[in-house]
């Protein structure tokens, strides 16, 4: 009778609050916001993008210890109740009736799932009743393990962490499987008051709550008394994971990947979709590329003297506080900010920018050091003539000299570099400037600059594909061209002089403008334009002859991609920073490698032929032409404008590029398996100096990079394609010859010089010159 009476009282209440309850079945297909994680090619984590830091773990992957800790802390009767805990509700009611100003929630884990997923956080009786009703329905539809899985992945655990997996990483730099009892207990303590249990700001309170959870785990039989005592004695040491691309100077690369993901999938999927991105970045190559570029920029910048200090602080107080408050670039280490404390004629004492601890407080220690005459030698001045006490500037520790520093300054000139696998287009390294923290503008992909003479190999490739040979004679002499408006364009060589007829090879090795312009005029600019499109250098180059010597604008990424096609035998490659993208379930939704594997899907081995990879990439140019250009650009390094690179002692090919007024300096080149391109220039283009040229500034950057990258690799010659015939020729005349002053030249079938010339001496030279002049007269435009 009592049961009927109670049912009669509560039935209308239940009926009322059941109206309009959310559909709990949506939990079945719930996909919470999950971090997108970006990895380098070696698997190391490069960057994470999220609105909520969460990694989703299935229940089977969550250790029992973690589950037990949260059950003890939040819902000890979880496995026995049917959605709500009457005992907890009675206890909360008694506390409320006793006049407590704080309402105790008495929520089970299931109720928290109902609230977090389907309701709001209003602290009202109405919401509580709806929460209980939903919890009963959830319990009837889902297993305890599924409910616990939802809870442990959704719960907020402070410091922007959602779910146990992200919290374990970002509090302790561990996976959930590596956590100790004390660490698990701390995480389980957080759901009640995550903002009040900050391990740095509220350390004692955090330890107290953690120890409470340890006691509950012992009481519930999940751990022994000995384990509990040992866990309570364990100090609460939080080791937040610091994840930044700055650790490998990859800020530009990571941002380029982020932009591509955003354009490809949209912001929501980027920040909530849980994508797993495997990039092409090689961390070792990245560090080498940055070091080579930065050293080159600093060499140039320091040659032009001291710019001055960054700012000045008041030295009448503790210098550490204002110095610590000055923002510094985090990706230019080991450079650090310093303040001049005492300045003498031969040395100065400096204070080093203090670090901050995990709470953000400035550390008490004040580290000092000295800068000697040797550390300022590059300025050409003495310390007293450079700074005064209170001045702020950058310094770099001197290797093997404790406490001694070298004066540094942020270069005004900038640049970019890219390393690429020439056979796949995979970008192994990308440096978009001196410092990503200083400027996010990526000069490797966003800066449109004139390539100058580094464009010439594409002009000569067009010629070699259309009747010319490496020994075809070109004339190095002044030329005046009507630009169509009645004005004459008179190009000049860099040295301002000309030297008569030379073989085609000579024109590239010594970067002769006049020979290149004559050649472009002869084969016709429409053909040159078409070749620059083939290689992806330009989308639509105006067919003006000035464009043949690099007057158009392009990017480092486009240029090094084009050079990679010379290196790989003329196959088209697409530059990529991403190898593969997987969704949150591990399904591959993008991969860069488009080759088709025939026979890779066989169910079993039955003596069938081995699988075959089918490469369907377009052949951009004749592989024989690609090798001829490579062979000629080897000469650039052996005896031409890139001779500074010769000391590397490996087979390398490449080309310098210097524009008018030296506003842009380039070097692009490759080994048989690695391509590298570098650009230097001011962001607001202006001359780098009357004597500036790529041979002096960008070629050494290429040299330094290849010295590092190829240090432990054997020297490998470039691959010679079938059909190429190597003939020893005179470097000046292009005629067959042996001995000093000769080189091995690559010829296509039937294009080599004749075996005999019908005599030697003057008649031979005359024959060679006549042959060259006949070649000049062929083609679309003519040269005379």
XYZ file of C-alpha atoms in Angstrom:
784
model
C 0.000 0.000 0.000
C 2.908 2.328 0.886
C 4.619 1.545 -2.437
C 1.450 2.403 -4.367
C 1.105 5.645 -2.434
C 4.758 6.666 -3.097
C 4.401 5.718 -6.744
C 1.250 7.776 -7.020
C 3.035 10.793 -5.581
C 6.189 10.532 -7.727
C 4.657 9.354 -11.014
C 3.345 12.809 -11.986
C 6.710 14.333 -11.054
C 8.558 11.825 -13.187
C 6.110 12.308 -16.053
C 6.535 16.088 -15.887
C 10.311 16.108 -15.991
C 10.565 13.349 -18.590
C 8.957 15.667 -21.124
C 11.581 17.049 -23.480
C 14.506 15.055 -22.124
C 17.486 15.047 -24.543
C 17.980 12.006 -26.747
C 20.559 9.955 -24.866
C 21.082 7.640 -27.860
C 23.377 10.258 -29.381
C 26.027 9.104 -26.912
C 26.456 5.977 -29.018
C 28.007 7.935 -31.868
C 29.523 10.709 -29.771
C 32.751 12.117 -31.175
C 34.247 14.577 -28.665
C 36.571 17.360 -29.781
C 40.028 15.793 -30.005
C 43.436 17.369 -30.624
C 45.038 17.240 -34.036
C 48.610 16.048 -33.635
C 51.370 16.784 -36.113
C 54.427 14.527 -36.215
C 57.810 14.847 -37.877
C 58.968 12.145 -40.274
C 60.751 10.303 -37.447
C 57.538 10.125 -35.400
C 58.458 12.830 -32.894
C 55.617 15.170 -31.969
C 55.927 18.533 -33.676
C 52.729 20.408 -32.787
C 49.185 20.027 -31.447
C 46.130 22.048 -32.435
C 42.975 22.068 -30.338
C 40.297 24.054 -28.592
C 40.128 21.403 -25.879
C 43.287 19.416 -25.164
C 41.936 15.891 -25.399
C 43.120 12.497 -26.591
C 40.376 9.898 -26.768
C 41.134 6.479 -25.268
C 38.808 3.457 -25.534
C 37.956 1.902 -22.190
C 40.130 -1.124 -22.927
C 43.172 1.169 -23.220
C 42.608 2.884 -19.869
C 44.450 1.097 -17.017
C 42.369 -0.282 -14.152
C 44.379 1.838 -11.725
C 43.095 5.000 -13.408
C 39.501 3.751 -13.368
C 39.719 2.711 -9.719
C 41.101 6.108 -8.665
C 38.244 8.030 -10.280
C 35.616 5.599 -8.985
C 36.967 5.941 -5.434
C 37.060 9.718 -5.709
C 33.758 10.273 -7.471
C 31.423 7.285 -7.253
C 32.440 4.329 -5.071
C 29.173 2.487 -5.838
C 29.509 2.973 -9.602
C 29.453 -0.729 -10.467
C 26.397 -1.467 -8.276
C 23.955 1.441 -8.699
C 21.542 1.889 -11.609
C 22.384 5.478 -12.506
C 22.022 7.364 -9.253
C 23.143 6.661 -5.693
C 20.295 6.863 -3.100
C 22.849 6.760 -0.293
C 24.623 9.808 -1.695
C 21.353 11.658 -2.230
C 20.287 11.062 1.381
C 23.676 12.228 2.613
C 23.470 15.399 0.517
C 19.907 16.011 1.715
C 20.916 15.775 5.364
C 23.713 18.286 4.806
C 21.282 20.632 3.073
C 18.713 20.291 5.866
C 21.411 21.120 8.403
C 21.630 24.532 6.793
C 24.842 24.212 4.846
C 25.194 27.086 2.407
C 26.971 24.770 -0.034
C 24.718 22.272 -1.803
C 26.462 18.888 -2.130
C 25.951 17.432 -5.571
C 25.889 13.686 -4.799
C 26.320 13.032 -8.517
C 27.335 9.624 -9.770
C 29.673 9.214 -12.722
C 26.622 8.408 -14.853
C 24.927 11.618 -13.719
C 28.055 13.590 -14.583
C 27.985 12.042 -18.055
C 24.335 13.067 -18.402
C 25.107 16.600 -17.243
C 28.296 17.090 -19.270
C 26.951 15.636 -22.503
C 23.229 16.383 -22.480
C 22.343 19.033 -19.903
C 23.744 22.270 -18.505
C 25.514 22.947 -15.224
C 22.685 24.853 -13.478
C 22.605 24.018 -9.748
C 18.819 23.566 -9.473
C 16.548 20.770 -8.267
C 14.842 20.649 -11.668
C 18.126 19.997 -13.452
C 19.015 17.384 -10.819
C 15.775 15.475 -11.352
C 16.243 15.499 -15.136
C 19.832 14.370 -14.625
C 18.707 11.376 -12.548
C 16.056 10.387 -15.062
C 18.576 10.581 -17.902
C 21.093 8.572 -15.893
C 18.612 5.734 -15.425
C 18.013 5.648 -19.181
C 21.741 5.763 -19.940
C 22.414 2.866 -17.562
C 19.738 0.795 -19.282
C 21.229 1.446 -22.719
C 24.997 1.348 -22.169
C 27.476 -0.811 -20.317
C 29.316 0.472 -17.260
C 32.563 0.397 -19.245
C 31.104 2.577 -22.002
C 29.799 5.081 -19.467
C 33.183 5.156 -17.733
C 34.916 5.591 -21.093
C 32.759 8.616 -21.902
C 33.409 10.109 -18.488
C 37.180 9.619 -18.409
C 37.575 11.145 -21.863
C 35.235 14.095 -21.330
C 35.971 15.282 -17.798
C 37.774 18.632 -17.375
C 40.973 18.276 -15.371
C 42.379 21.795 -15.260
C 45.021 23.687 -17.262
C 42.937 23.248 -20.454
C 43.134 19.438 -20.217
C 40.118 17.265 -20.994
C 40.248 13.552 -20.301
C 42.839 11.428 -18.546
C 45.115 10.858 -21.547
C 45.784 14.554 -22.195
C 46.069 15.285 -18.459
C 48.663 12.538 -17.964
C 50.768 13.969 -20.776
C 50.439 17.607 -19.857
C 50.830 17.276 -16.067
C 53.428 14.509 -15.880
C 54.687 14.055 -19.464
C 53.636 10.407 -19.249
C 51.122 8.106 -20.836
C 48.308 6.837 -18.613
C 50.093 3.477 -18.402
C 53.160 5.068 -16.784
C 51.403 6.942 -13.970
C 52.143 6.115 -10.332
C 49.408 5.687 -7.713
C 50.095 9.186 -6.385
C 49.888 10.708 -9.870
C 46.658 8.886 -10.669
C 45.189 10.013 -7.363
C 46.037 13.635 -8.117
C 44.266 13.461 -11.474
C 41.251 11.824 -9.802
C 41.181 14.657 -7.264
C 40.788 17.323 -9.956
C 37.169 16.931 -11.181
C 35.733 18.426 -7.962
C 37.724 21.680 -8.091
C 40.222 21.779 -10.957
C 40.850 25.506 -10.653
C 41.448 25.277 -6.885
C 43.912 22.400 -6.998
C 46.572 24.003 -9.180
C 49.783 22.114 -8.412
C 51.829 25.326 -8.399
C 49.510 27.949 -6.950
C 47.610 25.654 -4.519
C 50.226 22.977 -3.909
C 49.382 22.116 -0.279
C 45.665 21.913 -0.951
C 46.342 19.764 -4.019
C 48.439 17.343 -1.943
C 45.718 17.190 0.714
C 43.020 16.312 -1.808
C 45.327 13.815 -3.547
C 45.989 12.060 -0.232
C 42.249 11.944 0.438
C 41.779 10.056 -2.848
C 44.629 7.700 -1.922
C 42.815 6.974 1.348
C 39.590 6.242 -0.505
C 41.418 3.861 -2.862
C 42.834 2.022 0.133
C 39.444 1.937 1.834
C 37.815 0.530 -1.303
C 40.465 -2.181 -1.556
C 42.089 -1.030 -4.767
C 45.531 -0.565 -3.134
C 47.178 -1.910 -0.012
C 47.988 0.068 3.132
C 51.689 -0.085 2.222
C 51.025 1.257 -1.267
C 48.858 4.011 0.208
C 51.550 5.103 2.664
C 54.202 5.131 -0.050
C 51.923 7.141 -2.348
C 51.183 9.725 0.372
C 54.917 10.132 0.955
C 55.556 10.775 -2.737
C 55.991 14.500 -3.423
C 53.611 16.103 -5.892
C 55.983 16.946 -8.709
C 54.240 18.137 -11.829
C 56.365 18.192 -14.978
C 54.264 19.941 -17.605
C 55.075 18.920 -21.130
C 56.503 21.769 -23.155
C 55.635 21.241 -26.793
C 56.849 23.797 -29.294
C 58.251 23.547 -32.807
C 60.921 25.963 -31.554
C 62.811 23.014 -30.085
C 63.869 22.130 -33.625
C 63.448 25.637 -35.091
C 60.445 24.439 -37.094
C 57.939 27.218 -36.436
C 57.649 28.160 -40.116
C 57.201 24.531 -41.157
C 54.535 23.818 -38.520
C 52.575 26.947 -39.388
C 52.654 26.059 -43.083
C 51.217 22.628 -42.214
C 48.546 24.223 -40.011
C 47.488 26.536 -42.853
C 47.284 23.641 -45.294
C 45.166 21.562 -42.907
C 42.850 24.507 -42.306
C 42.405 25.106 -46.042
C 41.916 21.412 -46.767
C 39.503 20.489 -43.941
C 38.343 23.691 -42.250
C 38.942 25.095 -38.785
C 36.563 22.769 -36.963
C 38.178 19.569 -38.183
C 41.639 21.020 -37.598
C 40.972 21.930 -33.968
C 38.438 19.249 -33.026
C 38.811 16.406 -35.528
C 41.626 14.456 -33.916
C 43.684 14.228 -37.109
C 47.022 12.450 -37.006
C 49.396 14.117 -39.444
C 52.730 12.612 -40.469
C 54.833 15.345 -42.041
C 57.956 15.168 -44.163
C 60.113 17.135 -41.711
C 63.494 15.640 -40.822
C 64.441 17.275 -37.477
C 68.190 16.832 -38.029
C 68.057 18.334 -41.524
C 65.837 21.150 -40.203
C 68.412 22.166 -37.594
C 71.162 22.059 -40.214
C 69.162 24.191 -42.631
C 68.462 26.803 -39.979
C 72.052 26.922 -38.749
C 73.409 27.347 -42.271
C 70.933 30.138 -43.076
C 71.323 31.970 -39.760
C 75.120 31.818 -39.920
C 74.965 33.258 -43.442
C 72.596 36.073 -42.467
C 74.715 36.929 -39.435
C 77.930 36.920 -41.507
C 76.437 39.439 -43.899
C 74.787 41.557 -41.205
C 77.825 41.792 -38.935
C 79.984 42.833 -41.881
C 77.930 46.047 -41.921
C 78.530 46.828 -38.257
C 76.600 47.355 -35.032
C 72.945 48.502 -35.252
C 72.626 49.568 -31.624
C 70.885 48.296 -28.505
C 67.251 47.202 -28.236
C 66.188 49.406 -25.303
C 67.374 50.715 -21.927
C 66.096 49.919 -18.411
C 66.403 51.763 -15.096
C 69.365 50.346 -13.152
C 68.418 51.923 -9.817
C 66.357 48.820 -8.980
C 66.636 45.031 -9.408
C 67.536 44.721 -13.096
C 66.228 41.122 -13.255
C 62.540 42.050 -13.077
C 62.374 44.536 -15.986
C 64.766 42.375 -18.026
C 62.574 39.288 -17.507
C 59.526 41.264 -18.658
C 61.054 42.046 -22.065
C 59.768 39.555 -24.672
C 62.569 37.564 -26.267
C 62.560 35.236 -29.261
C 62.287 31.615 -28.153
C 63.591 30.106 -31.385
C 67.049 31.687 -31.590
C 68.724 29.860 -28.733
C 71.422 29.829 -27.497
C 71.110 33.596 -27.936
C 69.719 35.275 -24.803
C 68.836 38.803 -23.773
C 71.304 40.582 -21.520
C 71.699 43.969 -19.809
C 74.959 45.877 -19.471
C 75.855 46.157 -15.773
C 79.352 47.651 -15.903
C 81.097 48.805 -19.070
C 84.851 49.241 -19.328
C 87.246 49.901 -22.156
C 88.149 46.227 -22.704
C 85.272 44.300 -21.140
C 81.733 44.605 -19.877
C 79.808 42.737 -17.220
C 76.326 41.655 -18.275
C 73.242 40.307 -16.536
C 71.445 37.448 -18.288
C 67.654 37.471 -18.629
C 66.233 35.444 -15.693
C 63.972 32.487 -16.375
C 60.549 31.975 -14.860
C 59.531 28.952 -12.806
C 56.439 26.806 -13.401
C 54.219 29.299 -11.586
C 55.408 32.103 -13.844
C 57.427 33.749 -11.064
C 60.891 35.102 -11.877
C 63.632 32.930 -10.400
C 65.604 34.584 -7.630
C 69.078 33.811 -8.991
C 70.712 36.504 -11.100
C 73.133 35.039 -13.619
C 75.922 37.305 -14.831
C 78.803 37.018 -17.249
C 81.266 39.042 -19.270
C 81.792 40.182 -22.846
C 85.455 40.709 -23.731
C 87.135 42.515 -26.592
C 87.057 39.276 -28.539
C 83.269 39.166 -28.137
C 82.805 42.604 -29.756
C 85.663 42.393 -32.285
C 83.243 42.126 -35.204
C 81.876 45.626 -34.457
C 85.275 47.264 -34.894
C 84.678 49.157 -31.650
C 85.438 48.817 -27.958
C 82.764 48.064 -25.313
C 82.582 51.683 -24.091
C 81.785 52.844 -27.589
C 78.913 50.362 -27.962
C 76.740 50.307 -24.849
C 76.183 51.910 -21.468
C 74.797 50.418 -18.212
C 71.114 49.547 -18.572
C 71.255 48.876 -22.316
C 69.568 45.652 -23.530
C 70.958 43.441 -26.313
C 71.447 39.794 -27.276
C 74.487 37.727 -26.369
C 75.561 34.164 -27.131
C 77.588 31.935 -24.766
C 81.147 31.300 -25.944
C 81.722 27.561 -26.270
C 84.053 26.097 -23.605
C 84.410 29.451 -21.819
C 82.110 29.469 -18.827
C 80.551 32.852 -18.132
C 81.893 34.452 -21.315
C 79.569 35.763 -24.017
C 79.698 37.195 -27.524
C 77.730 40.280 -28.533
C 74.915 39.536 -31.017
C 72.246 41.450 -32.944
C 69.136 40.461 -34.881
C 70.049 40.717 -38.582
C 68.188 43.320 -40.584
C 68.580 41.195 -43.714
C 66.426 38.115 -44.010
C 66.148 35.024 -46.174
C 64.795 31.519 -46.484
C 65.919 27.986 -47.232
C 64.332 24.658 -48.151
C 65.735 21.141 -48.263
C 63.855 18.644 -50.431
C 63.956 15.009 -51.461
C 64.250 15.503 -55.238
C 62.610 12.175 -56.060
C 59.404 12.691 -54.078
C 59.060 16.444 -53.479
C 59.056 15.844 -49.718
C 60.152 19.005 -47.920
C 62.716 17.822 -45.383
C 63.367 21.269 -43.919
C 61.923 24.751 -44.266
C 63.300 27.944 -42.754
C 61.177 30.976 -43.546
C 63.344 33.614 -41.919
C 65.688 34.353 -39.040
C 63.025 33.903 -36.350
C 59.407 32.727 -36.474
C 58.787 34.465 -33.134
C 60.027 37.686 -34.693
C 57.940 37.407 -37.865
C 55.570 34.668 -39.026
C 55.922 35.777 -42.648
C 57.303 32.717 -44.438
C 59.835 33.910 -46.987
C 60.188 30.373 -48.362
C 56.573 30.185 -49.555
C 55.075 33.681 -49.349
C 57.830 36.018 -50.528
C 57.704 36.705 -54.276
C 61.278 37.512 -55.321
C 63.276 37.723 -58.543
C 65.405 34.583 -59.019
C 67.972 36.314 -61.197
C 70.491 34.016 -62.847
C 69.209 30.978 -60.938
C 66.465 30.871 -63.603
C 68.983 30.338 -66.417
C 69.149 26.510 -66.226
C 65.508 26.369 -67.311
C 66.277 28.551 -70.345
C 69.196 26.319 -71.282
C 67.122 23.188 -70.726
C 64.687 24.487 -73.333
C 67.607 24.995 -75.714
C 69.116 21.535 -75.093
C 65.708 19.994 -75.686
C 65.475 21.831 -79.008
C 68.672 21.283 -80.948
C 71.454 22.826 -78.871
C 74.306 20.855 -77.284
C 76.545 21.718 -74.315
C 79.268 22.730 -76.795
C 77.077 24.882 -79.049
C 78.808 28.247 -79.360
C 77.108 31.385 -78.030
C 78.341 34.941 -78.439
C 79.187 37.035 -75.397
C 78.985 40.540 -76.810
C 76.838 43.655 -76.308
C 73.302 43.568 -77.619
C 70.551 46.194 -77.863
C 66.923 45.095 -78.128
C 63.903 47.190 -79.031
C 61.329 46.643 -76.281
C 58.498 47.506 -78.693
C 58.030 51.079 -77.551
C 61.007 52.558 -79.308
C 63.277 52.189 -76.282
C 66.351 49.993 -76.461
C 67.063 47.470 -73.695
C 70.773 46.888 -73.317
C 71.510 44.053 -70.874
C 74.943 43.770 -69.277
C 77.023 41.059 -67.671
C 77.659 41.318 -63.935
C 81.313 42.251 -64.522
C 80.324 44.844 -67.127
C 82.425 43.323 -69.918
C 82.097 40.670 -72.637
C 84.559 38.141 -74.029
C 83.382 36.812 -77.389
C 82.195 33.311 -78.343
C 82.092 30.444 -75.828
C 80.447 27.042 -75.530
C 76.980 26.934 -73.984
C 78.401 25.365 -70.804
C 80.540 28.435 -70.181
C 77.447 30.654 -70.192
C 75.939 28.811 -67.220
C 79.140 28.172 -65.308
C 80.039 31.865 -65.355
C 76.450 33.188 -65.471
C 76.847 35.279 -68.624
C 73.743 37.427 -69.164
C 74.490 38.439 -72.743
C 74.847 34.847 -73.894
C 71.596 33.909 -72.164
C 69.628 36.780 -73.703
C 70.933 35.889 -77.172
C 69.980 32.257 -76.626
C 66.459 33.166 -75.409
C 65.994 35.415 -78.406
C 67.097 32.614 -80.720
C 64.818 29.861 -79.354
C 62.016 32.331 -78.714
C 60.586 33.559 -75.413
C 57.286 31.653 -75.874
C 59.304 28.431 -75.561
C 61.103 29.738 -72.471
C 57.763 30.714 -70.924
C 56.383 27.241 -71.621
C 59.366 25.609 -69.896
C 59.041 27.769 -66.791
C 55.412 26.621 -66.590
C 56.432 22.981 -67.012
C 58.725 23.228 -64.034
C 56.187 25.182 -61.980
C 58.426 28.242 -61.625
C 55.776 30.636 -62.937
C 52.109 30.388 -63.762
C 52.150 33.085 -66.415
C 55.488 34.679 -67.262
C 55.381 37.697 -69.640
C 57.351 36.778 -72.786
C 59.885 39.589 -72.416
C 63.557 38.820 -72.961
C 64.450 40.328 -69.582
C 62.539 37.453 -67.992
C 65.130 35.005 -69.362
C 67.669 36.305 -66.844
C 65.287 36.131 -63.881
C 63.361 39.408 -63.849
C 60.065 37.703 -62.928
C 59.040 36.873 -59.357
C 58.672 33.453 -57.764
C 59.266 31.637 -54.461
C 62.007 29.489 -52.974
C 59.601 26.538 -52.814
C 58.817 26.750 -56.531
C 62.461 27.123 -57.482
C 63.762 24.184 -55.461
C 60.912 22.025 -56.764
C 61.990 22.891 -60.307
C 65.635 22.089 -59.567
C 64.551 18.763 -58.057
C 63.206 17.775 -61.471
C 66.692 18.212 -62.926
C 68.085 16.056 -60.113
C 65.604 13.192 -60.564
C 65.929 12.847 -64.318
C 63.096 15.118 -65.419
C 60.168 13.582 -63.503
C 57.486 15.926 -62.192
C 57.373 16.200 -58.426
C 54.869 18.033 -56.267
C 56.259 19.765 -53.220
C 54.639 18.513 -50.029
C 55.026 19.004 -46.296
C 52.657 16.136 -45.480
C 53.164 12.430 -46.099
C 49.904 11.111 -44.668
C 46.822 12.200 -42.733
C 44.678 9.832 -40.659
C 41.341 10.557 -39.035
C 40.596 9.899 -35.367
C 39.857 6.251 -36.138
C 43.148 5.632 -37.907
C 41.763 5.657 -41.451
C 44.090 7.232 -44.026
C 42.284 10.167 -45.623
C 45.260 11.606 -47.521
C 48.668 10.427 -48.684
C 51.191 12.181 -50.872
C 52.576 9.082 -52.576
C 50.355 8.539 -55.627
C 52.178 5.516 -56.996
C 50.033 2.456 -57.683
C 51.117 -0.854 -56.179
C 50.159 -3.787 -58.349
C 50.002 -7.051 -56.450
C 50.082 -5.515 -52.986
C 46.572 -6.708 -52.139
C 47.176 -10.462 -52.505
C 45.597 -12.422 -49.654
C 48.381 -15.036 -49.478
C 51.746 -15.852 -51.007
C 51.434 -18.367 -53.832
C 54.684 -17.922 -55.757
C 53.212 -14.992 -57.658
C 55.458 -12.184 -58.972
C 56.605 -9.601 -56.465
C 54.429 -6.469 -56.131
C 55.279 -3.675 -58.548
C 55.108 0.060 -57.910
C 53.797 1.901 -60.961
C 55.122 5.452 -61.275
C 52.755 7.477 -63.454
C 54.423 10.849 -62.963
C 54.806 13.073 -66.006
C 58.201 13.274 -67.718
C 58.738 17.042 -67.772
C 61.851 16.970 -69.933
C 64.027 14.394 -71.625
C 66.095 12.614 -68.918
C 69.142 13.108 -71.139
C 68.558 16.868 -71.062
C 68.152 16.751 -67.282
C 71.533 15.055 -66.960
C 73.183 17.539 -69.337
C 71.962 20.431 -67.188
C 73.152 18.616 -64.058
C 76.576 18.019 -65.596
C 76.848 21.682 -66.599
C 75.821 22.824 -63.091
C 78.490 20.566 -61.620
C 80.854 22.830 -63.541
C 79.337 25.872 -61.805
C 80.743 24.464 -58.561
C 83.990 23.094 -59.958
C 85.135 26.240 -61.786
C 82.278 28.745 -62.008
C 80.375 31.161 -59.791
C 79.769 28.472 -57.154
C 83.422 27.546 -56.671
C 83.169 28.357 -52.938
C 81.216 25.072 -52.641
C 83.971 22.947 -54.188
C 85.552 22.335 -50.788
C 82.625 20.082 -49.779
C 84.342 17.440 -51.873
C 81.176 15.728 -53.048
C 79.339 15.536 -56.362
C 77.132 18.645 -56.298
C 75.356 20.713 -58.931
C 73.843 24.159 -58.586
C 73.485 27.721 -59.753
C 73.937 31.185 -58.277
C 71.402 33.958 -58.734
C 72.019 37.686 -58.316
C 69.434 40.252 -59.422
C 69.781 43.869 -60.507
C 71.267 46.049 -57.744
C 71.807 42.820 -55.771
C 68.366 43.027 -54.167
C 67.990 39.238 -54.191
C 70.726 36.623 -53.819
C 70.101 32.907 -54.439
C 71.771 29.563 -54.622
C 69.898 26.440 -55.666
C 71.436 23.043 -56.136
C 71.527 19.395 -55.232
C 73.472 16.249 -54.571
C 72.260 13.010 -56.177
C 69.738 12.584 -53.342
C 69.202 15.965 -51.685
C 68.146 19.358 -53.066
C 68.659 22.636 -51.205
C 67.779 26.202 -52.063
C 68.526 29.449 -50.260
C 67.504 33.076 -50.778
C 68.758 36.247 -49.084
C 67.306 39.762 -49.243
C 65.642 42.540 -47.278
C 61.912 42.207 -46.671
C 61.479 45.627 -48.251
C 63.733 45.025 -51.249
C 66.812 47.212 -51.452
C 70.360 46.669 -52.575
C 72.515 44.369 -50.494
C 75.531 46.423 -51.574
C 77.425 47.264 -54.724
C 79.772 44.282 -54.320
C 77.154 41.813 -53.092
C 76.692 38.692 -55.162
C 75.398 35.191 -54.626
C 78.889 33.730 -54.986
C 79.919 35.563 -51.809
C 76.846 35.154 -49.602
C 74.368 32.438 -50.613
C 76.819 29.929 -52.121
C 78.598 29.648 -48.725
C 75.227 28.950 -47.062
C 74.662 26.091 -49.506
C 78.222 24.922 -48.830
C 77.749 24.933 -45.048
C 74.469 23.040 -45.293
C 75.847 20.350 -47.591
C 78.926 19.981 -45.394
C 76.652 19.124 -42.475
C 74.029 17.109 -44.354
C 76.494 14.956 -46.329
C 79.133 14.618 -43.618
C 78.550 10.928 -42.962
C 77.506 9.903 -46.478
C 79.803 8.553 -49.183
C 80.404 10.592 -52.289
C 77.995 9.430 -54.983
C 78.201 10.509 -58.634
C 75.079 11.629 -60.420
C 73.210 8.878 -62.240
C 73.958 8.826 -65.971
C 70.874 7.843 -67.981
C 71.157 5.320 -70.824
C 71.968 7.037 -74.123
C 74.315 9.693 -72.778
C 77.804 9.627 -74.301
C 80.640 11.256 -72.357
C 83.306 12.850 -74.565
C 86.399 14.756 -73.470
C 86.326 18.263 -74.980
C 88.254 21.494 -74.760
C 86.496 23.764 -72.236
C 86.960 26.817 -74.455
C 86.229 25.516 -77.945
C 84.033 22.492 -77.230
C 86.145 20.424 -79.651
C 87.333 16.909 -78.850
C 90.529 17.126 -76.857
C 92.499 15.447 -74.093
C 94.792 16.647 -71.365
C 94.783 19.960 -69.460
C 91.954 22.376 -70.109
C 89.437 19.679 -70.957
C 86.294 18.310 -69.364
C 83.992 15.362 -69.916
C 80.917 16.582 -71.731
C 77.560 14.786 -71.938
C 76.016 14.376 -75.388
C 72.793 12.870 -76.622
C 73.078 10.220 -79.371
C 74.359 11.712 -82.622
C 75.093 15.204 -81.213
C 78.736 14.865 -80.140
C 81.625 16.617 -81.914
C 83.161 14.747 -84.861
C 86.009 12.314 -84.311
C 88.310 14.340 -86.593
C 88.280 17.914 -87.851
C 90.400 17.561 -91.000
C 93.381 19.286 -89.404
C 94.410 21.075 -86.216
C 95.444 24.563 -85.313
C 93.756 27.607 -86.782
C 91.683 25.654 -89.284
C 90.165 23.591 -86.472
C 89.294 26.666 -84.460
C 87.800 28.283 -87.562
C 85.726 25.156 -88.198
C 84.495 25.220 -84.610
C 83.593 28.897 -84.802
C 81.739 28.427 -88.065
C 79.807 25.516 -86.596
C 78.854 27.672 -83.624
C 77.700 30.564 -85.797
C 75.499 28.219 -87.814
C 73.851 27.056 -84.581
C 73.255 30.650 -83.550
C 71.426 31.352 -86.767
C 68.956 28.555 -86.286
C 65.710 28.806 -84.345
C 62.822 31.208 -84.268
C 64.337 34.631 -84.003
C 67.922 34.773 -85.139
C 70.624 36.727 -83.336
C 71.982 39.093 -85.902
